[in-house]
Coordinates of C-alpha atoms in Angstrom, one line a residue:
Chain A
X1 CA -73.4 83.6 -7.0
X2 CA -71.5 84.7 -4.1
X3 CA -73.9 84.5 -1.9
X4 CA -74.8 81.3 -3.1
X5 CA -72.2 79.6 -2.3
X6 CA -72.4 81.0 0.9
X7 CA -76.3 79.0 0.3
X8 CA -74.6 76.0 -0.6
X9 CA -71.6 76.2 2.6
X10 CA -74.9 76.2 5.3
X11 CA -76.4 74.0 3.5
X12 CA -73.5 71.1 4.3
X13 CA -72.9 72.8 7.6
X14 CA -76.2 72.5 8.5
X15 CA -77.0 68.8 7.1
X16 CA -74.0 67.7 9.1
X17 CA -75.0 68.5 12.3
X18 CA -77.2 65.2 12.0
X19 CA -74.2 62.9 10.5
X20 CA -75.4 58.9 11.2
X21 CA -78.7 59.9 9.9
X22 CA -76.5 61.4 7.1
X23 CA -74.8 58.3 6.1
X24 CA -77.8 56.4 6.5
X25 CA -79.9 58.4 3.6
X26 CA -76.9 58.2 1.4
X27 CA -76.9 54.6 1.7
X28 CA -80.6 54.4 0.8
X29 CA -80.4 56.8 -1.5
X30 CA -77.6 54.5 -3.0
X31 CA -80.0 51.2 -2.8
X32 CA -83.2 52.1 -3.3
X33 CA -82.9 53.1 -7.3
X34 CA -79.7 50.2 -7.3
X35 CA -82.8 47.4 -6.7
X36 CA -84.3 48.9 -9.9
X37 CA -81.4 48.5 -11.4
X38 CA -80.8 44.5 -11.0
X39 CA -85.5 44.7 -11.7
X40 CA -83.8 46.1 -15.2
X41 CA -80.9 43.2 -15.5
X42 CA -83.7 40.8 -14.7
X43 CA -86.4 41.9 -17.5
X44 CA -83.0 41.8 -20.0
X45 CA -81.7 38.8 -18.8
X46 CA -85.1 37.4 -19.3
X47 CA -86.1 39.4 -22.9
X48 CA -82.4 40.5 -24.4
X49 CA -83.5 43.6 -26.0
X50 CA -86.0 46.2 -25.6
X51 CA -87.2 47.0 -29.2
X52 CA -84.0 46.9 -30.2
X53 CA -82.0 48.8 -27.1
X54 CA -79.7 46.3 -25.2
X55 CA -79.4 46.7 -21.7
X56 CA -75.4 48.7 -21.6
X57 CA -77.5 50.4 -24.2
X58 CA -80.6 51.2 -21.6
X59 CA -77.6 51.1 -18.6
X60 CA -76.3 53.8 -20.5
X61 CA -79.5 56.0 -20.4
X62 CA -80.1 55.0 -16.8
X63 CA -76.7 56.0 -15.5
X64 CA -77.5 59.2 -17.0
X65 CA -81.2 60.1 -16.1
X66 CA -80.2 59.2 -12.2
X67 CA -77.1 61.0 -11.8
X68 CA -79.3 64.4 -13.5
X69 CA -82.4 63.7 -11.0
X70 CA -79.8 63.4 -7.5
X71 CA -78.2 66.4 -8.9
X72 CA -81.5 68.4 -9.4
X73 CA -82.6 66.8 -6.2
X74 CA -79.8 67.5 -4.1
X75 CA -79.8 71.4 -5.2
X76 CA -83.1 72.1 -5.7
X77 CA -84.6 71.0 -3.6
X78 CA -86.2 74.2 -2.4
X79 CA -88.5 73.7 -4.9
X80 CA -89.4 70.1 -4.0
X81 CA -90.5 70.9 -0.1
X82 CA -91.3 74.1 -1.4
X83 CA -95.1 73.2 0.1
X84 CA -93.8 73.8 3.3
X85 CA -92.7 76.7 2.7
X86 CA -95.9 78.1 2.2
X87 CA -97.7 76.0 4.7
X88 CA -95.5 77.5 7.8
X89 CA -96.0 80.8 6.4
X90 CA -92.2 81.2 5.8
X91 CA -92.1 82.1 2.9
X92 CA -92.9 85.5 3.8
X93 CA -89.3 85.8 5.3
X94 CA -88.1 85.3 2.2
X95 CA -89.8 88.1 0.9
X96 CA -88.5 90.8 3.7
X97 CA -84.9 90.1 1.8
X98 CA -83.7 91.8 -1.2
X99 CA -82.7 88.8 -2.9
X100 CA -84.4 87.4 -6.1
X101 CA -87.4 84.2 -4.6
X102 CA -86.3 81.9 -7.1
X103 CA -82.4 82.5 -5.6
X104 CA -83.3 81.8 -2.5
X105 CA -85.6 79.1 -2.8
X106 CA -82.7 77.5 -4.1
X107 CA -80.8 78.8 -0.9
X108 CA -83.5 77.2 1.2
X109 CA -83.0 74.0 1.0
X110 CA -80.4 71.0 0.0
X111 CA -80.1 67.7 0.0
X112 CA -77.1 66.5 -0.4
X113 CA -78.2 63.0 0.8
X114 CA -78.9 62.4 -3.0
X115 CA -74.5 61.6 -3.2
X116 CA -75.8 57.8 -2.8
X117 CA -78.2 58.5 -6.1
X118 CA -75.4 59.8 -7.3
X119 CA -73.2 57.6 -6.7
X120 CA -74.9 54.3 -7.6
X121 CA -75.9 56.8 -11.2
X122 CA -71.8 57.2 -12.6
X123 CA -71.1 53.8 -11.6
X124 CA -74.0 52.6 -14.0
X125 CA -72.9 54.8 -16.6
X126 CA -69.0 54.2 -16.2
X127 CA -70.1 50.2 -16.2
X128 CA -72.1 51.1 -19.3
X129 CA -69.7 52.6 -21.0
X130 CA -67.1 50.1 -20.4
X131 CA -69.3 47.4 -21.6
X132 CA -71.1 49.2 -25.1
X133 CA -67.0 50.8 -26.0
X134 CA -68.0 53.8 -27.7
X135 CA -66.3 55.3 -30.4
X136 CA -65.3 58.5 -28.7
X137 CA -65.6 62.1 -30.4
X138 CA -65.3 65.8 -28.6
X139 CA -69.3 65.6 -29.9
X140 CA -69.9 62.8 -28.2
X141 CA -68.3 64.2 -25.2
X142 CA -70.2 67.8 -25.2
X143 CA -73.6 65.7 -26.4
X144 CA -72.9 63.3 -23.5
X145 CA -72.8 66.4 -21.0
X146 CA -75.4 67.6 -23.0
X147 CA -78.2 65.3 -21.8
X148 CA -77.0 65.6 -18.0
X149 CA -77.4 69.5 -18.3
X150 CA -80.3 69.0 -20.3
X151 CA -81.6 66.7 -17.9
X152 CA -80.5 68.2 -14.3
X153 CA -83.4 71.7 -16.0
X154 CA -85.8 69.9 -17.0
X155 CA -86.1 67.9 -13.2
X156 CA -85.2 71.4 -11.9
X157 CA -88.0 72.7 -14.3
X158 CA -90.9 70.4 -13.0
X159 CA -90.3 70.9 -9.5
X160 CA -90.1 74.3 -9.6
X161 CA -93.9 74.0 -11.8
X162 CA -94.8 72.0 -9.1
X163 CA -93.8 74.0 -6.2
X164 CA -95.9 77.2 -7.5
X165 CA -99.0 74.9 -7.2
X166 CA -98.1 75.6 -4.0
X167 CA -99.4 79.3 -3.8
X168 CA -103.2 77.8 -4.8
X169 CA -103.1 74.8 -2.8
X170 CA -101.5 73.1 -0.9
X171 CA -103.2 69.7 -0.4
X172 CA -103.5 67.3 -3.4
X173 CA -99.8 68.1 -4.9
X174 CA -98.7 64.5 -4.3
X175 CA -100.0 64.3 -7.9
X176 CA -97.2 66.2 -8.8
X177 CA -94.2 63.0 -8.3
X178 CA -96.6 61.4 -11.2
X179 CA -94.4 63.7 -13.5
X180 CA -91.0 64.4 -11.8
X181 CA -90.6 60.5 -10.2
X182 CA -92.8 58.9 -13.0
X183 CA -90.2 61.0 -15.7
X184 CA -87.2 59.6 -14.5
X185 CA -89.3 56.3 -13.9
X186 CA -90.1 56.7 -17.6
X187 CA -87.1 58.6 -18.8
X188 CA -84.6 56.1 -17.9
X189 CA -86.0 53.5 -20.7
X190 CA -85.9 55.2 -24.3
X191 CA -88.9 57.4 -24.4
X192 CA -88.9 55.2 -28.0
X193 CA -90.6 51.8 -26.1
X194 CA -93.4 53.5 -25.1
X195 CA -96.8 54.3 -27.4
X196 CA -97.3 57.6 -29.1
X197 CA -99.2 59.6 -26.7
X198 CA -96.9 59.5 -24.6
X199 CA -93.7 60.0 -26.5
X200 CA -95.7 63.4 -27.8
X201 CA -95.9 64.3 -24.1
X202 CA -93.0 64.0 -23.1
X203 CA -91.5 65.9 -27.0
X204 CA -93.4 68.4 -26.7
X205 CA -95.2 69.0 -23.6
X206 CA -91.6 68.3 -21.0
X207 CA -89.2 67.6 -23.8
X208 CA -87.4 64.6 -21.9
X209 CA -86.9 63.6 -25.7
X210 CA -84.4 65.9 -26.2
X211 CA -81.8 64.6 -23.4
X212 CA -83.2 60.8 -24.3
X213 CA -84.1 58.9 -27.1
X214 CA -82.8 61.1 -29.8
X215 CA -78.9 62.3 -28.7
X216 CA -79.1 58.1 -26.6
X217 CA -79.3 57.4 -31.2
X218 CA -76.5 59.2 -32.2
X219 CA -74.2 58.7 -29.1
X220 CA -74.5 55.4 -30.4
X221 CA -74.7 55.7 -33.5
X222 CA -77.9 54.6 -34.6
X223 CA -78.6 55.1 -38.4
X224 CA -80.5 58.0 -39.4
X225 CA -78.9 59.7 -36.1
X226 CA -75.6 60.7 -37.9
X227 CA -76.5 64.3 -38.5
X228 CA -73.4 66.4 -36.3
X229 CA -76.3 68.8 -34.6
X230 CA -77.5 65.8 -32.2
X231 CA -74.8 66.5 -30.7
X232 CA -75.9 69.8 -29.5
X233 CA -79.8 68.5 -29.0
X234 CA -79.7 67.8 -24.8
X235 CA -78.9 71.1 -24.5
X236 CA -82.8 73.1 -25.7
X237 CA -83.7 71.3 -22.5
X238 CA -82.0 73.9 -20.3
X239 CA -85.5 76.5 -22.6
X240 CA -87.5 74.3 -20.2
X241 CA -86.6 76.1 -17.2
X242 CA -87.5 79.7 -18.8
X243 CA -91.5 79.2 -18.8
X244 CA -91.2 77.7 -15.9
X245 CA -89.4 80.6 -13.7
X246 CA -92.3 82.9 -15.4
X247 CA -95.2 80.6 -14.3
X248 CA -92.7 81.1 -10.8
X249 CA -92.8 84.8 -11.4
X250 CA -96.8 84.2 -12.1
X251 CA -97.4 83.1 -8.7
X252 CA -95.3 84.8 -6.5
X253 CA -97.3 87.7 -8.2
X254 CA -100.6 86.0 -7.6
X255 CA -99.1 85.1 -3.2
X256 CA -98.5 88.9 -2.5
X257 CA -102.2 90.0 -3.6
X258 CA -103.7 86.6 -1.3
X259 CA -100.8 85.9 1.7
X260 CA -102.8 82.8 1.4
Chain B
X1 CA -91.4 109.0 7.0
X2 CA -94.2 106.5 7.1
X3 CA -97.3 107.7 4.9
X4 CA -100.0 105.6 4.4
X5 CA -103.0 106.3 3.2
X6 CA -106.7 105.3 2.8
X7 CA -105.2 101.5 2.7
X8 CA -107.9 99.0 2.4
X9 CA -107.2 94.9 1.5
X10 CA -110.5 92.6 0.8
X11 CA -109.9 89.4 0.9
X12 CA -111.6 86.3 -1.2
X13 CA -111.8 83.9 0.7
X14 CA -113.5 79.9 -0.6
X15 CA -116.3 79.2 1.9
X16 CA -116.9 75.7 2.2
X17 CA -120.2 74.5 2.3
X18 CA -120.8 71.0 3.7
X19 CA -120.6 68.4 2.2
X20 CA -120.0 69.9 -1.3
X21 CA -116.5 69.7 -2.7
X22 CA -117.6 70.9 -6.4
X23 CA -119.7 74.4 -5.5
X24 CA -117.0 76.9 -3.8
X25 CA -118.6 79.9 -2.6
X26 CA -116.5 82.7 -2.4
X27 CA -116.7 85.3 0.3
X28 CA -115.1 88.5 0.8
X29 CA -113.2 89.4 4.0
X30 CA -112.2 93.7 4.8
X31 CA -108.9 93.2 6.5
X32 CA -108.6 96.9 6.6
X33 CA -110.8 99.7 5.7
X34 CA -109.7 103.2 4.8
X35 CA -106.5 102.8 7.3
X36 CA -104.2 106.2 6.8
X37 CA -101.5 107.5 9.7
X38 CA -98.2 108.5 9.4
X39 CA -95.2 107.4 11.6
X40 CA -92.0 110.0 12.1
X41 CA -88.6 108.9 12.1
X42 CA -87.4 108.3 15.6
X43 CA -90.8 107.8 17.5
X44 CA -92.0 104.0 18.6
X45 CA -95.7 103.5 18.1
X46 CA -97.4 101.0 19.4
X47 CA -100.1 99.2 17.5
X48 CA -102.4 97.1 19.1
X49 CA -106.6 95.5 18.7
X50 CA -107.8 92.3 19.0
X51 CA -106.6 89.1 17.3
X52 CA -107.7 89.3 13.6
X53 CA -108.4 93.4 13.6
X54 CA -106.1 93.7 11.0
X55 CA -102.7 94.4 12.3
X56 CA -100.6 91.6 11.1
X57 CA -102.6 92.5 7.4
X58 CA -101.2 95.9 7.5
X59 CA -97.1 95.4 8.9
X60 CA -97.5 92.8 6.0
X61 CA -98.4 95.8 4.0
X62 CA -95.6 98.1 5.0
X63 CA -93.6 95.4 4.7
X64 CA -94.1 95.1 0.9
X65 CA -95.0 90.9 1.1
X66 CA -98.5 91.6 0.5
X67 CA -99.9 93.8 -2.0
X68 CA -103.5 96.1 -1.0
X69 CA -106.7 96.6 -2.5
X70 CA -106.4 100.2 -2.3
X71 CA -104.9 103.0 -1.1
X72 CA -101.2 104.2 -1.0
X73 CA -98.2 103.9 1.3
X74 CA -95.2 105.6 1.0
X75 CA -92.1 104.5 3.5
X76 CA -89.2 106.2 2.9
X77 CA -90.3 107.5 -0.6
X78 CA -90.8 104.4 -2.1
X79 CA -94.5 101.4 -2.2
X80 CA -93.2 98.5 -0.9
X81 CA -94.7 95.8 -3.4
X82 CA -93.8 98.2 -6.3
X83 CA -89.7 98.1 -5.1
X84 CA -89.9 95.1 -3.0
X85 CA -85.5 94.5 -3.0
X86 CA -85.1 98.4 -2.6
X87 CA -87.6 98.7 0.1
X88 CA -86.3 95.6 2.1
X89 CA -83.0 96.8 2.7
X90 CA -84.7 100.1 4.9
X91 CA -86.9 97.9 6.9
X92 CA -86.7 95.2 9.4
X93 CA -88.6 92.8 10.8
X94 CA -89.4 90.3 13.7
X95 CA -92.1 88.2 13.9
X96 CA -92.4 86.7 17.3
X97 CA -93.4 83.1 16.6
X98 CA -91.4 82.5 13.8
X99 CA -87.5 81.8 13.1
X100 CA -85.2 84.0 10.5
X101 CA -82.1 82.7 11.6
X102 CA -80.8 79.4 10.8
X103 CA -81.9 76.4 13.2
X104 CA -78.7 74.0 12.9
X105 CA -75.9 76.1 12.3
X106 CA -74.3 78.8 15.4
X107 CA -76.1 83.1 15.3
X108 CA -72.8 84.1 14.0
X109 CA -73.4 81.6 10.9
X110 CA -76.2 83.3 9.9
X111 CA -75.3 86.7 10.7
X112 CA -72.9 86.3 8.1
X113 CA -74.8 84.6 5.8
X114 CA -77.1 87.9 6.6
X115 CA -74.4 90.0 5.8
X116 CA -73.9 88.0 2.0
X117 CA -77.6 88.3 1.5
X118 CA -77.9 92.7 2.5
X119 CA -74.5 92.5 0.6
X120 CA -72.4 94.5 3.4
X121 CA -69.1 95.6 3.3
X122 CA -67.3 94.0 5.7
X123 CA -66.2 96.8 7.7
X124 CA -69.6 98.3 7.8
X125 CA -70.9 94.9 8.7
X126 CA -68.4 94.6 11.7
X127 CA -69.6 97.1 12.9
X128 CA -72.7 97.0 13.2
X129 CA -72.1 93.6 14.1
X130 CA -69.7 94.8 17.2
X131 CA -72.0 97.0 18.2
X132 CA -75.3 95.0 18.5
X133 CA -73.0 92.5 20.2
X134 CA -72.5 95.1 23.2
X135 CA -76.2 96.4 22.9
X136 CA -78.2 92.8 23.1
X137 CA -75.2 91.3 25.2
X138 CA -75.1 88.1 21.9
X139 CA -71.3 87.6 23.0
X140 CA -71.8 84.4 24.8
X141 CA -74.9 83.0 22.5
X142 CA -72.8 83.4 18.6
X143 CA -71.2 80.4 19.1
X144 CA -74.4 78.4 19.7
X145 CA -77.1 76.7 17.7
X146 CA -80.3 78.6 17.1
X147 CA -82.0 75.4 18.3
X148 CA -80.5 75.5 21.9
X149 CA -80.9 78.8 22.7
X150 CA -83.9 79.7 25.2
X151 CA -87.2 81.4 23.5
X152 CA -85.5 84.8 25.4
X153 CA -82.1 84.4 23.9
X154 CA -83.6 83.6 20.5
X155 CA -85.7 87.0 20.7
X156 CA -81.7 88.7 21.0
X157 CA -80.7 87.3 18.5
X158 CA -83.6 87.6 16.3
X159 CA -83.9 91.6 16.9
X160 CA -80.1 91.3 16.3
X161 CA -80.6 89.5 12.7
X162 CA -83.1 92.5 12.0
X163 CA -81.0 95.2 12.4
X164 CA -78.3 93.9 11.0
X165 CA -78.2 95.7 7.9
X166 CA -79.2 98.8 9.8
X167 CA -82.4 99.7 8.8
X168 CA -84.6 103.0 9.5
X169 CA -87.7 101.2 10.3
X170 CA -88.1 98.2 12.7
X171 CA -90.7 96.0 12.5
X172 CA -91.8 93.8 15.8
X173 CA -94.1 91.4 15.6
X174 CA -94.9 90.5 18.8
X175 CA -91.8 90.3 20.4
X176 CA -92.4 89.3 23.9
X177 CA -94.8 86.5 23.0
X178 CA -93.9 83.3 25.3
X179 CA -91.1 84.8 27.5
X180 CA -91.2 85.3 30.7
X181 CA -91.0 88.5 33.0
X182 CA -87.2 88.5 33.0
X183 CA -86.8 88.3 29.1
X184 CA -89.8 90.8 28.0
X185 CA -87.9 93.3 30.1
X186 CA -84.6 92.2 28.7
X187 CA -86.4 92.4 25.2
X188 CA -88.0 96.0 26.1
X189 CA -84.5 97.3 27.1
X190 CA -83.2 96.0 24.0
X191 CA -85.9 98.0 21.9
X192 CA -85.4 101.2 23.8
X193 CA -82.2 100.9 23.1
X194 CA -81.9 100.4 19.8
X195 CA -84.5 103.5 19.1
X196 CA -82.2 105.9 20.7
X197 CA -78.8 104.6 20.4
X198 CA -79.7 104.4 15.8
X199 CA -83.0 106.1 16.0
X200 CA -84.7 103.4 14.4
X201 CA -88.1 104.2 14.1
X202 CA -90.3 101.5 15.4
X203 CA -93.4 100.0 15.2
X204 CA -94.7 97.0 17.6
X205 CA -98.1 95.0 17.6
X206 CA -98.5 93.2 20.7
X207 CA -101.3 91.5 23.1
X208 CA -99.2 92.8 26.0
X209 CA -100.0 95.9 27.2
X210 CA -96.7 96.1 29.6
X211 CA -95.2 96.4 26.3
X212 CA -97.1 99.4 25.0
X213 CA -96.5 101.1 28.6
X214 CA -93.0 100.8 28.5
X215 CA -92.5 101.6 25.3
X216 CA -94.8 103.3 22.9
X217 CA -95.0 107.7 23.0
X218 CA -98.4 107.1 20.7
X219 CA -100.7 104.4 20.2
X220 CA -102.4 102.7 16.6
X221 CA -105.7 101.3 18.1
X222 CA -107.9 99.1 15.4
X223 CA -110.7 96.8 14.9
X224 CA -112.4 95.1 12.8
X225 CA -109.8 96.8 10.1
X226 CA -110.7 100.6 10.5
X227 CA -108.2 102.6 12.5
X228 CA -110.4 103.9 16.1
X229 CA -107.3 105.8 18.1
X230 CA -104.5 107.5 17.0
X231 CA -102.2 109.5 20.2
X232 CA -100.5 109.2 23.3
X233 CA -101.1 106.5 25.9
X234 CA -101.6 109.0 28.6
X235 CA -104.6 111.1 26.4
X236 CA -106.4 107.4 26.2
X237 CA -106.1 106.9 29.7
X238 CA -107.5 110.1 30.9
X239 CA -110.3 109.6 28.9
X240 CA -110.5 105.7 29.1
X241 CA -109.8 105.3 33.1
X242 CA -113.3 105.8 34.7
X243 CA -112.6 104.1 38.2
X244 CA -110.1 103.6 40.4
X245 CA -109.3 101.3 43.4
X246 CA -108.4 102.1 46.8
X247 CA -107.9 99.9 49.9
X248 CA -108.0 101.0 52.9
X249 CA -106.6 99.0 56.0
X250 CA -108.2 100.0 59.8
X251 CA -107.6 100.1 63.0
X252 CA -110.7 98.6 64.7
X253 CA -113.8 96.7 63.3
X254 CA -115.9 99.5 62.5
X255 CA -119.0 101.0 60.8
X256 CA -118.7 103.4 57.8
X257 CA -121.3 104.9 55.1
X258 CA -118.8 104.6 51.5
X259 CA -118.8 108.1 50.3
X260 CA -120.0 109.7 47.4
X261 CA -119.2 108.0 44.6
X262 CA -117.6 105.1 45.6
X263 CA -118.5 101.2 45.6
X264 CA -117.7 98.8 48.0
X265 CA -116.5 95.6 46.5
X266 CA -115.3 93.6 49.4
X267 CA -114.8 94.4 53.3
X268 CA -113.4 92.6 55.9
X269 CA -112.6 93.5 59.8
X270 CA -109.6 95.8 59.3
X271 CA -109.8 96.3 55.3
X272 CA -112.0 97.3 52.9
X273 CA -111.8 97.9 48.9
X274 CA -113.6 100.3 47.5
X275 CA -114.0 101.5 43.7
X276 CA -114.1 105.3 43.1
X277 CA -116.1 106.6 39.8
X278 CA -113.6 109.6 38.9
X279 CA -116.4 111.0 37.0
X280 CA -118.3 111.6 40.2
X281 CA -115.8 112.7 42.6
X282 CA -112.1 112.8 42.9
X283 CA -109.3 110.5 45.0
X284 CA -108.5 112.8 47.8
X285 CA -112.5 113.7 48.4
X286 CA -113.0 110.0 49.5
X287 CA -109.9 109.9 51.5
X288 CA -110.5 112.9 53.1
X289 CA -114.4 111.5 53.6
X290 CA -112.4 108.4 55.1
X291 CA -109.9 110.1 57.3
X292 CA -113.0 111.5 59.5
X293 CA -114.9 108.3 60.1
X294 CA -112.0 105.9 60.7
X295 CA -108.5 104.9 62.1
X296 CA -107.3 105.0 58.6
X297 CA -103.7 101.9 59.0
X298 CA -102.7 102.0 55.5
X299 CA -104.5 103.1 52.1
X300 CA -103.3 101.8 49.0
X301 CA -104.5 103.6 45.7
X302 CA -104.1 101.9 42.0
X303 CA -105.2 102.4 39.0
X304 CA -107.5 100.7 36.9
X305 CA -105.2 97.6 34.8
X306 CA -104.4 98.9 31.2
X307 CA -105.4 95.7 30.1
X308 CA -109.6 96.2 31.5
X309 CA -108.9 99.6 30.0
X310 CA -108.3 98.1 26.5
X311 CA -111.5 96.2 27.0
X312 CA -113.6 98.6 28.1
X313 CA -112.2 100.5 25.1
X314 CA -112.6 97.2 22.9
X315 CA -116.9 96.8 24.1
X316 CA -117.3 101.1 23.6
X317 CA -115.9 100.2 20.4
X318 CA -118.2 97.2 19.7
X319 CA -115.5 95.6 18.2

C-alpha cells in the first residue's frame, strides 16, 4: 500500500511536468462526455421518457457510470495502455522487480486528466439527485457507493482482461473498446431498455446489470425492487476482478515461456 | 554462484505464408542448445557472440524473465523463474537500450521509488545511495529529470539504479552502446570499481571488444545458441592471434627482400608495412633480418585488432 501511494505520487509528479497539457486534457475530458449528455437531454426532450425511465433517472445513472469509468481509467490506465508496455519490451523490466506484476502495471501509469470526466459525472449526478428528491436511507447510501465501487471494479476487470490479450497479440486490440467504451455508453442507460441478448450478455458475462438497472430500481423504489438485499447487489461487481486477475496470471505465464 | 547446466530454449515462431492470413505454419527456433557454465563470486565475465547468438535469451533466463525449455539454472541456490520475487532481490540488471528510470522526474525520485520497491530500510538505503553517489559521481545529476541527461550520464544513473538494492550479481546488456569514447571509459571504470569495492559478480554482454579487454578476465563465446569457448581472453589471444603487423620506417629508398613468413602490404620510398605470420616466424627474427638489409629509423609492431580476431573466430566456428 505504501508502495502504491508512492507510485501515485510519482504519477502526479510526472503528469505535472506538463501542466498546460494536463489542464487542457482535463477540460477536454470534461466537455467531450458532456456533449453526449446534451444529446441525451435532447433525446428526452423529444420523447419524454424511455420505457418508463425519466430523464433525471437516467441522468443519475449516467453520472454514476461516468464517475466509475473516470476513476477506473485514471487508476487502471496502466492496464488500459498495457499493449505499449509489451510492445516496447518494458514489461521485462517489471519482471525484474520484487513486486507482483498487477501492482506494478497499476503503478506504471496514471491518467489524472480523467478528473475532468469525473467532475462532469459528479455534477450531473448531484443535479439529478436534487431533481429526483430521493427518500434517503442508510441502505441507499450503501447502494449508491456500491454502484460506484462495483462499476470501478467491472471497468478495471475489463481493462485487465484486454491488457492480458496483448500477451498473445498486440495488433487488433481496438476491438477491446467495444467492451470498455461500449460498455460505458451502454451502461449509462438502464439496461432494461435493450434487447434480451444484450441484457443477458451484460448480466452474466460482464455483470454491468448488478451496478446498473437493479440498484437503480431499488433506489427509485420501483415496484418489485423493495427488498433491502438489492442494496448490496452492486458489490457483486467487485468479484469480476477475480477471474480477470486469474486470466492475467495465465497471460504472464505464457509470456515467460515465449517472451514475445 | 551461478550454475547453468544443459540449458536449452526453443521458440515456436509463426511463419506467415504470402497472402494467407488464416493458414499459419510454425517453425521452431532453437535460441539456446545445451549451454552449461559456472560463474564464481566476484568474477567479471564477458559474454560475447554475434547478433542473434542467444546472449539476451540467456540473460533473460538468468534474470527470471524467461522460462527455458529444458536444463537447470541455479543462481545463489535459487531457480530464477520459480522464485522470481526472491531471486530478483539478488540481481541487478541494466539493459543498455532501455531505461529503468522514470523519464519525467528527477533521478533521485526514481531512486526513492526503488527504495520502496525493494523494501529497503532507510539506513541501508542511505548507505547504499551515498556510496553510489560518490563512486559514480552522481551528485550533480540527482536533481535533473532523466530526459535531460546525456546518454553517458544516464547510463551511470542506470547502473546506480541497478545496484541500489545491493545485489550480488549484476547483468549488463550492452552497457556502452551508443556512448562516446569518454563516457565509455567512465562506464568501464564504474563497472571495475563496483566489482572491486562491492565484490559484485558481473556478467556483461557487448559488441565492443575494448569493453572486454578492459574488464573481463574471462570470456564466454556463444554462437547459434551453442557455447563455443569459455576461458581467459589471453588464452584465446594466444590461440587466435596468428599474425602481427609491423611498420618499418627507413632512411632512403632501397630495395629489400621480405623475410620468410611475412607478406608485404604496402611500400613507399621510406616506409613499408608487413604482416608477420606467427606460425612461420617470430617478431625478433623478422626485425633482425630487416635491420641487416635496411637503415631503420623506426619500427612499430601492432597486434591484430581483437575485433578481427573475433571475426576470424566466428568464421572458423562457422557462425
